[in-house]
Amino acid sequence: MRVLVIGSGAREHALLLALRRDPEVEGLAVAPGNAGTATLADQHEVDVTSGEAVAALARSIDADLVVIGPEVPLVLGVADAVRAAGIACFGPTRDAARIEGSKQFAKDVMAAAGVRTATSEIVDNPAHLDAALDRFGPPAGEAAWVVKDDGLAAGKGVVVTTDRDAARAHAAGLLDAGHPVLLESFLDGPEVSLFCVVDGETVVPLLAAQDFKRVGDGDSGPNTGGMGAYAPLPWLPAEVNAQIVDEIVKPVAAELVRRGSSFSGLLYAGLAITSRGPAVVEFNCRFGDPETESVLALLDSPLAQLLHAAATGRLADFPPLQWRDGAAVTVVIAAENYPGRPRVGDVIHGAEADGVLHAGTTRREDGAVVSSGGRVLAVVGTGADLDSARAAAYGTVSSIRLPGSHFRGDIGQAAAEGRIRL
């Protein structure tokens, strides 16, 4: 099997590593890739937002399977174009990808499916903003305001704050940019990311993970695309995991089928485990980053065969997934100023170490690997338990040199110390 992966982040680097372990994979290609993926796969320059261009590339390299990593190509219908070219594609249609592309669509689907989520209100007129803010957050007896961009925002369109002025400023900025605002009730409780491979109404869950969205230790500072993750979750009972699959993911998949928008790909449920049980924070239509790096580090089943089965309507026949024992921890090394405008162009030392996945990197003509984005590297450590996985990850982090870079020092720490309880 020849597989083409679309994307350029650490998620795609992790996908390529896992795909390479599958004995049926004979060739790997990636577009556009980065300095790290170049050692694993043939790299191609392509406009990943153009379905025609991606389909043409897949045809030219005789790809048997295309795996689309980022959400933007999916929301733009790139998977539709690949399928129309007669090539198996792991990734939902444009219609089904609205589960991430429009938070209002996702809310409508969840309501129809009877799935618990935060109460919400769409604001598309600045004149209605102040009254809407009065219905959420502290005025409504909640811990904080939750203000979201209704569309895609790379994980950085959300503000959770107790400061009304900050909530209003974020919402007003979105409205000024022509983006509808979603106000939500605050969901308290530890968060869970559960990835499920989905083919219509067939749902195969992967290991649950937890990511760290804030830039600083102790969940301080602004939201980012994700500063780290770990899997599995020692504090999440198996029955709660099963409840998420049976009462949330399967009903949503069935509702999408009912609407004629059957989902084929990776359905990612972001949840809060509240005192009343699991509730959905958001749905995404693709592998999450950085959770993917931790989850795939523990997968023993052949990934290419799994994704191909989903892409060709045969997921129900795939054998039960096999997992490695132990835990995996991913720590993101970010460029100076991230999540603001990042400093780029700095030489990275130590990026060739085992467990280092590349995200915002490129290779100069002189061979040096330099930073080219906000999240630069994702360092994965594995071990018998979270303590040893953390030690492995942070041991590698300490060997990497990137001027001005920063990382969180508390990824997986609370779970390792037994401080997360339901």
PDB file of C-alpha atoms in Angstrom, residues 37 78 117 129 143 153 159-160 165 188 210 221 225-226 255 315 326 328 330 379 382 417:
ATOM      1  CA  THR A  37       9.152  14.064   7.777  1.00  0.00           C
ATOM      2  CA  VAL A  78     -10.448  18.119  -0.318  1.00  0.00           C
ATOM      3  CA  THR A 117     -23.184  19.761  25.802  1.00  0.00           C
ATOM      4  CA  LEU A 129     -23.577  41.339  22.588  1.00  0.00           C
ATOM      5  CA  ALA A 143     -17.414  30.355  36.978  1.00  0.00           C
ATOM      6  CA  ALA A 153      -9.533  29.122  14.694  1.00  0.00           C
ATOM      7  CA  VAL A 159     -11.377  32.744  25.552  1.00  0.00           C
ATOM      8  CA  VAL A 160     -12.393  31.490  28.996  1.00  0.00           C
ATOM      9  CA  ASP A 165     -14.135  43.293  29.660  1.00  0.00           C
ATOM     10  CA  ASP A 188     -16.338  22.305  34.949  1.00  0.00           C
ATOM     11  CA  GLN A 210      -5.715  14.756  27.744  1.00  0.00           C
ATOM     12  CA  GLY A 221      -1.869  32.425  29.865  1.00  0.00           C
ATOM     13  CA  GLY A 225      -3.033  24.908  19.534  1.00  0.00           C
ATOM     14  CA  GLY A 226      -1.864  22.600  22.347  1.00  0.00           C
ATOM     15  CA  GLU A 255     -27.372  11.499  13.418  1.00  0.00           C
ATOM     16  CA  LEU A 315     -14.220  -0.867   9.451  1.00  0.00           C
ATOM     17  CA  GLY A 326       2.534   1.828  29.527  1.00  0.00           C
ATOM     18  CA  ALA A 328       3.152   8.248  26.505  1.00  0.00           C
ATOM     19  CA  THR A 330       4.184  14.640  24.566  1.00  0.00           C
ATOM     20  CA  VAL A 379       8.869  15.484  22.090  1.00  0.00           C
ATOM     21  CA  THR A 382       7.126   6.504  26.636  1.00  0.00           C
ATOM     22  CA  GLU A 417       0.626  12.471  41.181  1.00  0.00           C
TER      23      GLU A 417
END
